[in-house]
mmCIF file of C-alpha atoms and ligand atoms in Angstrom:
data_model
loop_
_atom_site.group_PDB
_atom_site.id
_atom_site.type_symbol
_atom_site.label_atom_id
_atom_site.label_comp_id
_atom_site.label_asym_id
_atom_site.label_seq_id
_atom_site.Cartn_x
_atom_site.Cartn_y
_atom_site.Cartn_z
ATOM 1 C CA MET A 19 26.235 -1.491 -8.291
ATOM 2 C CA CYS A 20 25.027 -5.420 -8.029
ATOM 3 C CA MET A 21 21.077 -5.940 -7.033
ATOM 4 C CA LEU A 22 20.398 -7.180 -3.517
ATOM 5 C CA LYS A 23 18.735 -10.779 -3.903
ATOM 6 C CA LYS A 24 15.617 -11.722 -1.855
ATOM 7 C CA GLU A 25 18.191 -14.129 -0.145
ATOM 8 C CA TYR A 26 20.223 -11.538 1.523
ATOM 9 C CA LEU A 27 16.660 -11.846 3.521
ATOM 10 C CA LYS A 28 17.108 -14.658 5.362
ATOM 11 C CA GLY A 29 17.217 -15.415 8.901
ATOM 12 C CA LYS A 30 16.790 -10.976 8.602
ATOM 13 C CA THR A 31 15.367 -9.060 11.708
ATOM 14 C CA LEU A 32 12.372 -7.234 10.975
ATOM 15 C CA LYS A 33 12.700 -3.439 11.722
ATOM 16 C CA SER A 34 9.345 -0.621 11.820
ATOM 17 C CA PHE A 35 9.358 2.806 11.554
ATOM 18 C CA ASP A 36 6.527 5.386 12.787
ATOM 19 C CA TYR A 37 5.103 8.150 11.655
ATOM 20 C CA ASN A 38 2.419 10.138 11.136
ATOM 21 C CA GLY A 39 -0.246 7.190 11.072
ATOM 22 C CA VAL A 40 2.489 5.098 9.339
ATOM 23 C CA LYS A 41 4.158 1.519 10.227
ATOM 24 C CA VAL A 42 6.853 0.795 7.578
ATOM 25 C CA VAL A 43 7.893 -2.113 8.145
ATOM 26 C CA TYR A 44 11.731 -2.953 6.549
ATOM 27 C CA HIS A 45 14.688 -5.985 7.171
ATOM 28 C CA ASP A 46 17.747 -4.793 9.408
ATOM 29 C CA GLY A 47 20.400 -4.566 6.728
ATOM 30 C CA VAL A 48 18.677 -3.796 3.692
ATOM 31 C CA THR A 49 18.852 0.757 2.188
ATOM 32 C CA PHE A 50 17.272 1.566 -0.055
ATOM 33 C CA ASN A 51 18.342 5.186 -2.273
ATOM 34 C CA CYS A 52 17.372 6.126 -5.242
ATOM 35 C CA LEU A 53 19.178 8.544 -7.613
ATOM 36 C CA PRO A 54 19.058 10.711 -10.483
ATOM 37 C CA GLU A 55 22.882 10.533 -11.196
ATOM 38 C CA TRP A 56 22.690 6.333 -10.800
ATOM 39 C CA GLU A 57 20.438 6.694 -14.003
ATOM 40 C CA CYS A 58 18.062 3.286 -12.824
ATOM 41 C CA TYR A 59 14.576 4.109 -13.981
ATOM 42 C CA GLU A 60 12.789 -0.392 -13.808
ATOM 43 C CA CYS A 61 9.955 0.865 -12.212
ATOM 44 C CA CYS A 62 9.726 3.524 -14.876
ATOM 45 C CA LYS A 63 9.364 0.392 -17.252
ATOM 46 C CA THR A 64 5.614 -0.084 -16.211
ATOM 47 C CA PRO A 65 4.442 3.165 -16.606
ATOM 48 C CA ALA A 66 2.748 5.061 -12.964
ATOM 49 C CA ASP A 67 -0.685 5.740 -12.442
ATOM 50 C CA LEU A 68 -1.920 9.671 -11.760
ATOM 51 C CA ASN A 69 -4.665 11.124 -9.587
ATOM 52 C CA SER A 70 -6.315 13.994 -11.677
ATOM 53 C CA GLY A 71 -4.745 16.582 -9.179
ATOM 54 C CA GLU A 72 -1.806 15.286 -10.201
ATOM 55 C CA TYR A 73 -3.203 15.110 -13.240
ATOM 56 C CA LYS A 74 -4.159 18.661 -13.767
ATOM 57 C CA ILE A 75 -0.619 19.739 -12.607
ATOM 58 C CA LEU A 76 0.874 18.386 -15.204
ATOM 59 C CA LEU A 77 -1.936 19.735 -17.418
ATOM 60 C CA ASN A 78 -0.604 23.074 -16.779
ATOM 61 C CA LEU A 79 2.376 22.670 -17.180
ATOM 62 C CA GLY A 80 2.347 22.445 -20.386
ATOM 63 C CA TYR A 81 1.782 18.623 -21.430
ATOM 64 C CA SER A 82 -0.738 17.026 -22.994
ATOM 65 C CA ASP A 83 -1.722 13.957 -24.181
ATOM 66 C CA PHE A 84 0.492 11.928 -21.750
ATOM 67 C CA ALA A 85 -1.878 9.240 -20.108
ATOM 68 C CA TYR A 86 -5.530 7.581 -19.969
ATOM 69 C CA GLU A 87 -8.420 7.616 -17.963
ATOM 70 C CA ILE A 88 -8.465 3.609 -17.036
ATOM 71 C CA ALA A 89 -12.120 4.887 -13.672
ATOM 72 C CA PRO A 90 -13.238 8.286 -13.368
ATOM 73 C CA GLY A 91 -10.443 10.652 -11.052
ATOM 74 C CA ILE A 92 -7.172 7.912 -11.892
ATOM 75 C CA TYR A 93 -5.254 8.330 -15.191
ATOM 76 C CA LYS A 94 -2.393 6.009 -16.603
ATOM 77 C CA LEU A 95 1.002 6.866 -18.244
ATOM 78 C CA ARG A 96 1.596 6.540 -21.340
ATOM 79 C CA LYS A 97 4.454 3.974 -23.820
ATOM 80 C CA GLU A 98 6.778 5.405 -25.677
ATOM 81 C CA ASN A 99 9.514 2.949 -26.652
ATOM 82 C CA ASP A 100 8.175 0.443 -24.127
ATOM 83 C CA ALA A 101 8.102 2.947 -20.952
ATOM 84 C CA CYS A 102 6.995 5.724 -19.515
ATOM 85 C CA ILE A 103 6.131 8.032 -21.924
ATOM 86 C CA PHE A 104 8.381 10.703 -19.640
ATOM 87 C CA LEU A 105 11.120 8.724 -19.121
ATOM 88 C CA LYS A 106 13.748 10.671 -21.686
ATOM 89 C CA ASN A 107 17.466 10.115 -22.068
ATOM 90 C CA ASN A 108 17.267 7.494 -18.448
ATOM 91 C CA ARG A 109 15.729 11.266 -16.590
ATOM 92 C CA CYS A 110 12.760 12.503 -15.335
ATOM 93 C CA GLU A 111 11.300 14.422 -17.606
ATOM 94 C CA ILE A 112 8.582 15.861 -14.834
ATOM 95 C CA HIS A 113 11.490 14.853 -11.641
ATOM 96 C CA GLU A 114 9.523 17.637 -9.603
ATOM 97 C CA HIS A 115 6.020 17.026 -10.327
ATOM 98 C CA LYS A 116 6.484 13.098 -10.715
ATOM 99 C CA PRO A 117 3.292 11.566 -9.869
ATOM 100 C CA VAL A 118 2.713 10.007 -5.958
ATOM 101 C CA SER A 119 3.420 6.590 -6.606
ATOM 102 C CA CYS A 120 6.222 6.774 -8.460
ATOM 103 C CA LYS A 121 7.715 8.790 -4.840
ATOM 104 C CA ALA A 122 5.956 6.245 -3.089
ATOM 105 C CA GLN A 123 8.484 3.480 -5.053
ATOM 106 C CA PRO A 124 8.947 0.135 -4.034
ATOM 107 C CA PHE A 125 8.100 0.936 -1.318
ATOM 108 C CA VAL A 126 3.304 0.171 -1.216
ATOM 109 C CA PRO A 127 1.300 0.455 1.061
ATOM 110 C CA ILE A 128 0.458 -3.374 2.559
ATOM 111 C CA TYR A 129 -2.850 -2.331 4.421
ATOM 112 C CA PHE A 130 -4.868 -0.185 7.109
ATOM 113 C CA ASP A 131 -3.805 -2.190 11.261
ATOM 114 C CA PHE A 132 -6.987 -1.550 12.942
ATOM 115 C CA HIS A 133 -5.618 -3.728 15.720
ATOM 116 C CA SER A 134 -2.428 -0.201 16.050
ATOM 117 C CA LEU A 135 -4.520 2.417 13.473
ATOM 118 C CA LYS A 136 -1.772 2.649 11.474
ATOM 119 C CA LEU A 137 -0.899 1.773 7.753
ATOM 120 C CA VAL A 138 1.138 -0.478 7.303
ATOM 121 C CA VAL A 139 3.802 -0.276 4.605
ATOM 122 C CA ALA A 140 6.436 -2.223 3.195
ATOM 123 C CA ILE A 141 9.120 -2.547 0.407
ATOM 124 C CA GLU A 142 7.203 -5.090 -2.373
ATOM 125 C CA PRO A 143 8.977 -8.685 -2.723
ATOM 126 C CA GLN A 144 8.759 -8.273 -6.324
ATOM 127 C CA ALA A 145 11.255 -4.838 -5.960
ATOM 128 C CA TYR A 146 14.186 -7.079 -5.582
ATOM 129 C CA ASN A 147 14.036 -8.580 -8.813
ATOM 130 C CA TRP A 148 14.308 -4.594 -10.088
ATOM 131 C CA CYS A 149 14.670 -2.049 -7.972
ATOM 132 C CA TYR A 150 18.682 -1.720 -8.545
ATOM 133 C CA GLY A 151 17.892 1.612 -4.579
ATOM 134 C CA LEU A 152 17.685 -1.854 -2.784
ATOM 135 C CA GLN A 153 20.530 -2.035 -1.808
ATOM 136 C CA ALA A 154 22.889 -3.461 1.809
ATOM 137 C CA GLY A 155 23.187 -1.094 4.838
ATOM 138 C CA GLU A 156 21.629 0.667 7.532
ATOM 139 C CA MET A 157 18.493 2.904 6.815
ATOM 140 C CA ASP A 158 18.749 6.566 6.483
ATOM 141 C CA GLU A 159 15.698 8.200 8.392
ATOM 142 C CA GLU A 160 14.699 10.950 5.255
ATOM 143 C CA VAL A 161 14.272 8.174 3.286
ATOM 144 C CA LEU A 162 11.564 6.378 6.124
ATOM 145 C CA LYS A 163 9.304 9.090 6.584
ATOM 146 C CA GLN A 164 9.419 10.310 2.167
ATOM 147 C CA ALA A 165 7.770 7.412 2.635
ATOM 148 C CA SER A 166 5.618 7.190 4.870
ATOM 149 C CA LYS A 167 4.331 10.314 3.589
ATOM 150 C CA ALA A 168 3.734 8.298 0.018
ATOM 151 C CA CYS A 169 2.433 5.567 0.534
ATOM 152 C CA LYS A 170 -0.310 7.413 2.804
ATOM 153 C CA LYS A 171 -1.140 9.962 -0.155
ATOM 154 C CA LEU A 172 -0.976 6.371 -2.079
ATOM 155 C CA PHE A 173 -3.670 5.013 0.235
ATOM 156 C CA TYR A 174 -6.335 8.291 0.335
ATOM 157 C CA ASP A 175 -6.427 8.209 -2.934
ATOM 158 C CA ARG A 176 -7.129 4.302 -3.083
ATOM 159 C CA VAL A 177 -9.936 5.369 -0.357
ATOM 160 C CA LYS A 178 -11.553 8.100 -2.613
ATOM 161 C CA TYR A 179 -10.922 5.719 -6.605
ATOM 162 C CA TYR A 180 -12.773 2.970 -4.240
ATOM 163 C CA GLU A 181 -15.848 5.644 -3.047
ATOM 164 C CA ASN A 182 -17.301 6.040 -7.127
ATOM 165 C CA PHE A 183 -18.748 2.304 -6.638
ATOM 166 C CA LYS A 184 -18.962 1.715 -2.810
ATOM 167 C CA ASN A 185 -20.089 3.461 0.629
ATOM 168 C CA PRO A 186 -17.635 5.203 2.263
ATOM 169 C CA HIS A 187 -17.399 2.467 5.047
ATOM 170 C CA ASN A 188 -17.022 -0.228 2.256
ATOM 171 C CA ALA A 189 -14.389 2.358 0.463
ATOM 172 C CA PHE A 190 -12.402 2.107 3.555
ATOM 173 C CA LEU A 191 -12.611 -1.295 4.121
ATOM 174 C CA ILE A 192 -11.110 -2.060 0.555
ATOM 175 C CA ALA A 193 -8.809 -0.308 0.782
ATOM 176 C CA ALA A 194 -7.732 -0.412 3.965
ATOM 177 C CA LEU A 195 -7.302 -4.504 3.274
ATOM 178 C CA SER A 196 -5.920 -3.543 -0.026
ATOM 179 C CA ILE A 197 -5.796 -7.700 -1.692
ATOM 180 C CA PRO A 198 -7.918 -7.329 -5.078
ATOM 181 C CA GLU A 199 -10.117 -10.949 -3.545
ATOM 182 C CA LYS A 200 -10.906 -8.935 -0.765
ATOM 183 C CA VAL A 201 -12.645 -7.162 -3.395
ATOM 184 C CA GLY A 202 -14.794 -9.626 -4.569
ATOM 185 C CA LEU A 203 -15.667 -11.034 -0.365
ATOM 186 C CA ILE A 204 -16.709 -7.501 0.168
ATOM 187 C CA SER A 205 -19.058 -6.949 -2.694
ATOM 188 C CA GLU A 206 -20.850 -10.685 -1.969
ATOM 189 C CA SER A 207 -21.089 -10.008 2.363
ATOM 190 C CA PRO A 208 -18.787 -6.960 4.445
ATOM 191 C CA MET A 209 -18.842 -8.617 7.057
ATOM 192 C CA LYS A 210 -16.961 -11.990 5.660
ATOM 193 C CA SER A 211 -14.069 -9.080 4.986
ATOM 194 C CA LEU A 212 -14.102 -9.251 8.713
ATOM 195 C CA CYS A 213 -13.579 -11.409 12.085
ATOM 196 C CA PHE A 214 -16.683 -12.730 12.544
ATOM 197 C CA SER A 215 -15.956 -12.329 16.658
ATOM 198 C CA CYS A 216 -13.417 -9.842 17.272
ATOM 199 C CA GLY A 217 -14.717 -6.960 14.095
ATOM 200 C CA PHE A 218 -10.944 -6.445 12.830
ATOM 201 C CA PRO A 219 -10.672 -7.387 9.144
ATOM 202 C CA LEU A 220 -8.775 -9.882 7.757
ATOM 203 C CA LYS A 221 -5.652 -10.253 5.465
ATOM 204 C CA MET A 222 -5.364 -13.007 4.282
ATOM 205 C CA THR A 223 -2.016 -12.873 0.858
ATOM 206 C CA GLU A 224 0.918 -14.427 0.362
ATOM 207 C CA THR A 225 3.026 -12.367 -1.608
ATOM 208 C CA TYR A 226 4.453 -11.144 1.015
ATOM 209 C CA ASP A 227 5.556 -14.164 2.819
ATOM 210 C CA ILE A 228 9.339 -12.871 3.542
ATOM 211 C CA TYR A 229 7.304 -10.791 6.108
ATOM 212 C CA ASN A 230 6.148 -13.617 8.073
ATOM 213 C CA ALA A 231 8.386 -12.969 10.844
ATOM 214 C CA TYR A 232 6.308 -9.608 11.298
ATOM 215 C CA PRO A 233 1.349 -9.823 11.744
ATOM 216 C CA ILE A 234 1.342 -8.451 8.381
ATOM 217 C CA LYS A 235 -0.147 -11.719 7.028
ATOM 218 C CA ARG A 236 -3.557 -12.232 9.949
ATOM 219 C CA GLU A 237 -4.608 -15.699 9.773
ATOM 220 C CA TYR A 238 -7.851 -16.932 9.414
ATOM 221 C CA VAL A 239 -9.973 -19.945 9.817
ATOM 222 C CA GLU A 240 -14.121 -20.497 7.888
ATOM 223 C CA TYR A 241 -16.277 -20.002 10.551
ATOM 224 C CA LYS A 242 -19.618 -21.634 8.924
ATOM 225 C CA THR A 243 -20.284 -18.721 6.369
ATOM 226 C CA ALA A 244 -18.295 -15.916 8.062
ATOM 227 C CA LEU A 245 -15.117 -15.699 9.049
ATOM 228 C CA ILE A 246 -12.418 -15.917 11.924
ATOM 229 C CA CYS A 247 -9.181 -14.427 12.771
ATOM 230 C CA GLU A 248 -6.314 -16.105 14.502
ATOM 231 C CA MET A 249 -6.500 -13.964 17.411
ATOM 232 C CA CYS A 250 -10.195 -15.378 17.937
ATOM 233 C CA MET A 251 -9.917 -19.311 16.850
ATOM 234 C CA GLU A 252 -9.604 -19.998 20.913
ATOM 235 C CA LYS A 253 -12.295 -18.369 21.645
ATOM 236 C CA LEU A 254 -15.084 -20.097 19.707
ATOM 237 C CA ASP A 255 -17.016 -19.684 21.843
ATOM 238 C CA GLU A 256 -17.305 -16.724 22.794
ATOM 239 C CA VAL A 257 -18.848 -15.501 18.710
ATOM 240 C CA ASP A 258 -22.332 -13.961 19.538
ATOM 241 C CA GLU A 259 -23.638 -13.093 15.488
ATOM 242 C CA ASN A 260 -24.724 -10.062 16.712
ATOM 243 C CA ARG A 261 -21.557 -8.532 17.758
ATOM 244 C CA ILE A 262 -20.608 -7.562 14.077
ATOM 245 C CA VAL A 263 -22.314 -5.185 13.201
ATOM 246 C CA ALA A 264 -21.895 -4.134 16.565
ATOM 247 C CA LEU A 265 -18.012 -3.964 16.220
ATOM 248 C CA LYS A 266 -18.179 -2.854 12.379
ATOM 249 C CA ASP A 267 -20.422 0.156 13.770
ATOM 250 C CA SER A 268 -18.095 1.088 16.187
ATOM 251 C CA LEU A 269 -15.055 1.091 13.877
ATOM 252 C CA PHE A 270 -16.180 3.214 11.251
ATOM 253 C CA SER A 271 -16.871 6.056 14.761
ATOM 254 C CA ASN A 272 -13.401 6.156 16.254
ATOM 255 C CA PRO A 273 -12.507 9.285 16.247
ATOM 256 C CA ARG A 274 -8.663 8.141 15.257
ATOM 257 C CA ILE A 275 -9.767 6.833 12.022
ATOM 258 C CA VAL A 276 -12.959 10.233 11.278
ATOM 259 C CA GLU A 277 -9.895 12.314 11.622
ATOM 260 C CA TYR A 278 -6.902 10.307 9.810
ATOM 261 C CA PHE A 279 -8.602 9.101 7.225
ATOM 262 C CA LYS A 280 -11.217 11.669 6.858
ATOM 263 C CA ILE A 281 -14.458 9.018 6.480
HETATM 264 S S1 SF4 B 316 6.600 9.667 -14.130
HETATM 265 FE FE1 SF4 B 316 8.940 10.219 -14.057
HETATM 266 S S2 SF4 B 316 9.314 9.193 -12.404
HETATM 267 FE FE2 SF4 B 316 6.833 8.351 -13.261
HETATM 268 S S3 SF4 B 316 7.224 6.105 -14.379
HETATM 269 FE FE3 SF4 B 316 7.198 8.294 -16.514
HETATM 270 S S4 SF4 B 316 9.750 7.915 -15.754
HETATM 271 FE FE4 SF4 B 316 9.464 7.190 -14.192
HETATM 272 S S1 SF4 B 317 13.514 0.482 -9.967
HETATM 273 FE FE1 SF4 B 317 14.087 2.227 -7.744
HETATM 274 S S2 SF4 B 317 16.673 2.773 -8.364
HETATM 275 FE FE2 SF4 B 317 16.027 1.890 -10.025
HETATM 276 S S3 SF4 B 317 14.746 4.192 -9.948
HETATM 277 FE FE3 SF4 B 317 13.115 2.860 -9.491
HETATM 278 S S4 SF4 B 317 12.589 2.739 -7.536
HETATM 279 FE FE4 SF4 B 317 14.770 3.933 -7.953
HETATM 280 ZN ZN1 ZN B 318 -10.757 -11.758 15.595
#
């Protein structure tokens, strides 16, 4: 079995699959599967994170000293022989109970799209360097559904994690944008993470450039002390400094956000 290279994606169109409030974006002609009989455990070389619920389940199953706390409520699995402690003879010993971050592989939540009110999920671009499960072919709907479910859970975990340090609105924003650089911006000024004109959160990362044909990357320009999105660039004279505060408030009272993400 040979691994699919990133070059294979050149010229391929992007497809998306909507399920349960999640939009999975992937290239046409790419399929994914992960079968135990392949004995590929490349992603297990970097031990996964788990939440406190997953940690307790493993404790109750009789496992001990298998993880350490890296932040309140978030644990990292220990390493043994340069791989996850649960990797035994190229098999996952806790396959039935493996953490959601393992189940999601190689899909990751990219950001929450406030325009469509959906969590956008894509294949981690680096995965084309190590995941044998990415192949040429047609994507199976069940795989996409599983990826949606797992990434939504991961997203909830991120929100809960940031709630240890931030108020719920800012915790949600940080998780929704999912970019470390944004964390700095948000702690400096939550307003700088939103488009100064329309109030939608901004996204600025180069990592996902393979998805350039799709609006995963929302461009921005600096506008005085704030940032403004590409959609509003042409209407700069309409900017009203008071609007952003009202827009942020309305964002967090939107029933669809409250319902789906319980904030
Ligand atoms: S828990 Fe299982 S699937 Fe997850 S990293 Fe460890 S061995 Fe791999
Ligand atoms: S690298 Fe890909 S195929 Fe291999 S175990 Fe991880 S997800 Fe499965
Ligand atoms: Zn805007």
